[in-house]
Amino acid sequence: MVPLINGADRMLRWFIEDVWGQFDDDHTRPGAPLFPSERKNTDGSARRVGDDALRNGLDNAVEAHLPSWTDKLTPHVQRHFCASQLYGNGLDLLAIQEVLGHSWIATTMRYIHVQQTRVEDAWVAGMERAAKRLEGLAR
């Protein structure tokens, strides 16, 4: 699951409805690649676009639209950003772990970058909950 922002949902819908089927006669079959290559498998079905093509596409887009991020914005950085955004918007760690495909929750925790104010707010909220629970016990 990746958050679709800034009209990405409309672009993905356009891609699926108007472009995807041009690469593969049977693009609706289970396991059909979302991002097909012009290259074909031996059975005539479309191959998946490789990692290099996606990395090169990202590099070209960054160079054209975010030149100050050249050599800094990578697929790995995007994974960190998406994980942090999902967490910041309320998705729990176990769900993010599943989305990222991590075996260990500790790995997922390293992916998530939390704003310091969020940590401070959580600390204050925790202290308030603890104080409320102890309220009646001090008599």
PDB file of N, CA, C and O in Angstrom, residues 72-107:
ATOM      1  N   LYS A  72      20.225  12.119  -4.456  1.00  0.00           N
ATOM      2  CA  LYS A  72      19.753  11.989  -3.073  1.00  0.00           C
ATOM      3  C   LYS A  72      18.426  11.244  -3.000  1.00  0.00           C
ATOM      4  O   LYS A  72      18.178  10.539  -2.033  1.00  0.00           O
ATOM      5  N   LEU A  73      17.558  11.423  -3.994  1.00  0.00           N
ATOM      6  CA  LEU A  73      16.240  10.782  -3.980  1.00  0.00           C
ATOM      7  C   LEU A  73      16.335   9.436  -4.685  1.00  0.00           C
ATOM      8  O   LEU A  73      16.534   9.367  -5.892  1.00  0.00           O
ATOM      9  N   THR A  74      16.231   8.384  -3.911  1.00  0.00           N
ATOM     10  CA  THR A  74      16.381   7.021  -4.423  1.00  0.00           C
ATOM     11  C   THR A  74      15.145   6.209  -4.046  1.00  0.00           C
ATOM     12  O   THR A  74      14.359   6.636  -3.194  1.00  0.00           O
ATOM     13  N   PRO A  75      14.969   5.037  -4.628  1.00  0.00           N
ATOM     14  CA  PRO A  75      13.856   4.181  -4.205  1.00  0.00           C
ATOM     15  C   PRO A  75      13.910   3.874  -2.699  1.00  0.00           C
ATOM     16  O   PRO A  75      12.879   3.820  -2.032  1.00  0.00           O
ATOM     17  N   HIS A  76      15.116   3.725  -2.164  1.00  0.00           N
ATOM     18  CA  HIS A  76      15.248   3.434  -0.738  1.00  0.00           C
ATOM     19  C   HIS A  76      14.765   4.616   0.113  1.00  0.00           C
ATOM     20  O   HIS A  76      14.058   4.438   1.105  1.00  0.00           O
ATOM     21  N   VAL A  77      15.116   5.822  -0.289  1.00  0.00           N
ATOM     22  CA  VAL A  77      14.651   7.022   0.419  1.00  0.00           C
ATOM     23  C   VAL A  77      13.128   7.103   0.327  1.00  0.00           C
ATOM     24  O   VAL A  77      12.460   7.467   1.298  1.00  0.00           O
ATOM     25  N   GLN A  78      12.581   6.740  -0.823  1.00  0.00           N
ATOM     26  CA  GLN A  78      11.123   6.762  -0.974  1.00  0.00           C
ATOM     27  C   GLN A  78      10.452   5.754  -0.049  1.00  0.00           C
ATOM     28  O   GLN A  78       9.382   6.022   0.490  1.00  0.00           O
ATOM     29  N   ARG A  79      11.062   4.590   0.163  1.00  0.00           N
ATOM     30  CA  ARG A  79      10.513   3.605   1.107  1.00  0.00           C
ATOM     31  C   ARG A  79      10.458   4.189   2.516  1.00  0.00           C
ATOM     32  O   ARG A  79       9.475   4.049   3.224  1.00  0.00           O
ATOM     33  N   HIS A  80      11.546   4.859   2.916  1.00  0.00           N
ATOM     34  CA  HIS A  80      11.571   5.496   4.237  1.00  0.00           C
ATOM     35  C   HIS A  80      10.473   6.553   4.333  1.00  0.00           C
ATOM     36  O   HIS A  80       9.752   6.621   5.337  1.00  0.00           O
ATOM     37  N   PHE A  81      10.354   7.385   3.299  1.00  0.00           N
ATOM     38  CA  PHE A  81       9.358   8.451   3.309  1.00  0.00           C
ATOM     39  C   PHE A  81       7.949   7.879   3.402  1.00  0.00           C
ATOM     40  O   PHE A  81       7.138   8.329   4.215  1.00  0.00           O
ATOM     41  N   CYS A  82       7.649   6.878   2.574  1.00  0.00           N
ATOM     42  CA  CYS A  82       6.308   6.288   2.590  1.00  0.00           C
ATOM     43  C   CYS A  82       6.008   5.640   3.939  1.00  0.00           C
ATOM     44  O   CYS A  82       4.912   5.806   4.472  1.00  0.00           O
ATOM     45  N   ALA A  83       6.978   4.921   4.497  1.00  0.00           N
ATOM     46  CA  ALA A  83       6.766   4.296   5.804  1.00  0.00           C
ATOM     47  C   ALA A  83       6.499   5.367   6.862  1.00  0.00           C
ATOM     48  O   ALA A  83       5.583   5.222   7.690  1.00  0.00           O
ATOM     49  N   SER A  84       7.252   6.442   6.824  1.00  0.00           N
ATOM     50  CA  SER A  84       7.074   7.528   7.801  1.00  0.00           C
ATOM     51  C   SER A  84       5.723   8.205   7.628  1.00  0.00           C
ATOM     52  O   SER A  84       5.044   8.524   8.605  1.00  0.00           O
ATOM     53  N   GLN A  85       5.319   8.420   6.373  1.00  0.00           N
ATOM     54  CA  GLN A  85       4.014   9.037   6.109  1.00  0.00           C
ATOM     55  C   GLN A  85       2.875   8.142   6.588  1.00  0.00           C
ATOM     56  O   GLN A  85       1.907   8.616   7.178  1.00  0.00           O
ATOM     57  N   LEU A  86       2.975   6.861   6.294  1.00  0.00           N
ATOM     58  CA  LEU A  86       1.929   5.927   6.727  1.00  0.00           C
ATOM     59  C   LEU A  86       1.814   5.931   8.250  1.00  0.00           C
ATOM     60  O   LEU A  86       0.714   5.985   8.803  1.00  0.00           O
ATOM     61  N   TYR A  87       2.946   5.891   8.934  1.00  0.00           N
ATOM     62  CA  TYR A  87       2.943   5.903  10.392  1.00  0.00           C
ATOM     63  C   TYR A  87       2.389   7.222  10.920  1.00  0.00           C
ATOM     64  O   TYR A  87       1.557   7.240  11.828  1.00  0.00           O
ATOM     65  N   GLY A  88       2.831   8.315  10.336  1.00  0.00           N
ATOM     66  CA  GLY A  88       2.353   9.641  10.753  1.00  0.00           C
ATOM     67  C   GLY A  88       0.869   9.834  10.546  1.00  0.00           C
ATOM     68  O   GLY A  88       0.231  10.640  11.232  1.00  0.00           O
ATOM     69  N   ASN A  89       0.303   9.097   9.605  1.00  0.00           N
ATOM     70  CA  ASN A  89      -1.133   9.201   9.330  1.00  0.00           C
ATOM     71  C   ASN A  89      -1.937   8.105  10.024  1.00  0.00           C
ATOM     72  O   ASN A  89      -3.094   7.884   9.689  1.00  0.00           O
ATOM     73  N   GLY A  90      -1.299   7.389  10.961  1.00  0.00           N
ATOM     74  CA  GLY A  90      -2.047   6.488  11.818  1.00  0.00           C
ATOM     75  C   GLY A  90      -1.967   5.006  11.534  1.00  0.00           C
ATOM     76  O   GLY A  90      -2.564   4.213  12.251  1.00  0.00           O
ATOM     77  N   LEU A  91      -1.251   4.587  10.502  1.00  0.00           N
ATOM     78  CA  LEU A  91      -1.134   3.152  10.243  1.00  0.00           C
ATOM     79  C   LEU A  91      -0.203   2.549  11.289  1.00  0.00           C
ATOM     80  O   LEU A  91       0.839   3.121  11.599  1.00  0.00           O
ATOM     81  N   ASP A  92      -0.584   1.414  11.857  1.00  0.00           N
ATOM     82  CA  ASP A  92       0.229   0.841  12.926  1.00  0.00           C
ATOM     83  C   ASP A  92       1.470   0.139  12.370  1.00  0.00           C
ATOM     84  O   ASP A  92       1.551  -0.190  11.197  1.00  0.00           O
ATOM     85  N   LEU A  93       2.432  -0.083  13.264  1.00  0.00           N
ATOM     86  CA  LEU A  93       3.726  -0.644  12.863  1.00  0.00           C
ATOM     87  C   LEU A  93       3.603  -2.013  12.208  1.00  0.00           C
ATOM     88  O   LEU A  93       4.323  -2.315  11.261  1.00  0.00           O
ATOM     89  N   LEU A  94       2.710  -2.862  12.716  1.00  0.00           N
ATOM     90  CA  LEU A  94       2.572  -4.205  12.144  1.00  0.00           C
ATOM     91  C   LEU A  94       2.072  -4.148  10.701  1.00  0.00           C
ATOM     92  O   LEU A  94       2.521  -4.914   9.853  1.00  0.00           O
ATOM     93  N   ALA A  95       1.158  -3.235  10.427  1.00  0.00           N
ATOM     94  CA  ALA A  95       0.668  -3.087   9.051  1.00  0.00           C
ATOM     95  C   ALA A  95       1.781  -2.570   8.141  1.00  0.00           C
ATOM     96  O   ALA A  95       1.941  -3.050   7.011  1.00  0.00           O
ATOM     97  N   ILE A  96       2.564  -1.621   8.635  1.00  0.00           N
ATOM     98  CA  ILE A  96       3.667  -1.086   7.834  1.00  0.00           C
ATOM     99  C   ILE A  96       4.719  -2.167   7.604  1.00  0.00           C
ATOM    100  O   ILE A  96       5.271  -2.287   6.514  1.00  0.00           O
ATOM    101  N   GLN A  97       4.967  -2.989   8.622  1.00  0.00           N
ATOM    102  CA  GLN A  97       5.901  -4.108   8.484  1.00  0.00           C
ATOM    103  C   GLN A  97       5.458  -5.017   7.347  1.00  0.00           C
ATOM    104  O   GLN A  97       6.260  -5.433   6.509  1.00  0.00           O
ATOM    105  N   GLU A  98       4.175  -5.295   7.285  1.00  0.00           N
ATOM    106  CA  GLU A  98       3.656  -6.168   6.226  1.00  0.00           C
ATOM    107  C   GLU A  98       3.792  -5.510   4.856  1.00  0.00           C
ATOM    108  O   GLU A  98       4.196  -6.154   3.892  1.00  0.00           O
ATOM    109  N   VAL A  99       3.466  -4.219   4.777  1.00  0.00           N
ATOM    110  CA  VAL A  99       3.573  -3.492   3.507  1.00  0.00           C
ATOM    111  C   VAL A  99       5.009  -3.512   2.990  1.00  0.00           C
ATOM    112  O   VAL A  99       5.252  -3.727   1.802  1.00  0.00           O
ATOM    113  N   LEU A 100       5.968  -3.307   3.890  1.00  0.00           N
ATOM    114  CA  LEU A 100       7.374  -3.258   3.485  1.00  0.00           C
ATOM    115  C   LEU A 100       7.989  -4.636   3.302  1.00  0.00           C
ATOM    116  O   LEU A 100       9.063  -4.765   2.726  1.00  0.00           O
ATOM    117  N   GLY A 101       7.318  -5.663   3.818  1.00  0.00           N
ATOM    118  CA  GLY A 101       7.822  -7.019   3.667  1.00  0.00           C
ATOM    119  C   GLY A 101       8.969  -7.364   4.602  1.00  0.00           C
ATOM    120  O   GLY A 101       9.798  -8.214   4.280  1.00  0.00           O
ATOM    121  N   HIS A 102       9.011  -6.710   5.744  1.00  0.00           N
ATOM    122  CA  HIS A 102      10.071  -6.977   6.718  1.00  0.00           C
ATOM    123  C   HIS A 102       9.732  -8.191   7.574  1.00  0.00           C
ATOM    124  O   HIS A 102       8.587  -8.391   7.955  1.00  0.00           O
ATOM    125  N   SER A 103      10.744  -8.981   7.905  1.00  0.00           N
ATOM    126  CA  SER A 103      10.563 -10.113   8.800  1.00  0.00           C
ATOM    127  C   SER A 103      10.536  -9.677  10.259  1.00  0.00           C
ATOM    128  O   SER A 103       9.884 -10.297  11.088  1.00  0.00           O
ATOM    129  N   TRP A 104      11.260  -8.609  10.576  1.00  0.00           N
ATOM    130  CA  TRP A 104      11.404  -8.162  11.951  1.00  0.00           C
ATOM    131  C   TRP A 104      10.831  -6.767  12.121  1.00  0.00           C
ATOM    132  O   TRP A 104      11.109  -5.867  11.321  1.00  0.00           O
ATOM    133  N   ILE A 105      10.083  -6.559  13.195  1.00  0.00           N
ATOM    134  CA  ILE A 105       9.498  -5.248  13.486  1.00  0.00           C
ATOM    135  C   ILE A 105      10.598  -4.214  13.739  1.00  0.00           C
ATOM    136  O   ILE A 105      10.433  -3.032  13.442  1.00  0.00           O
ATOM    137  N   ALA A 106      11.750  -4.647  14.270  1.00  0.00           N
ATOM    138  CA  ALA A 106      12.859  -3.723  14.523  1.00  0.00           C
ATOM    139  C   ALA A 106      13.344  -3.080  13.226  1.00  0.00           C
ATOM    140  O   ALA A 106      13.719  -1.902  13.210  1.00  0.00           O
ATOM    141  N   THR A 107      13.329  -3.832  12.131  1.00  0.00           N
ATOM    142  CA  THR A 107      13.720  -3.279  10.831  1.00  0.00           C
ATOM    143  C   THR A 107      12.732  -2.200  10.418  1.00  0.00           C
ATOM    144  O   THR A 107      13.120  -1.114   9.967  1.00  0.00           O
TER     145      THR A 107
END
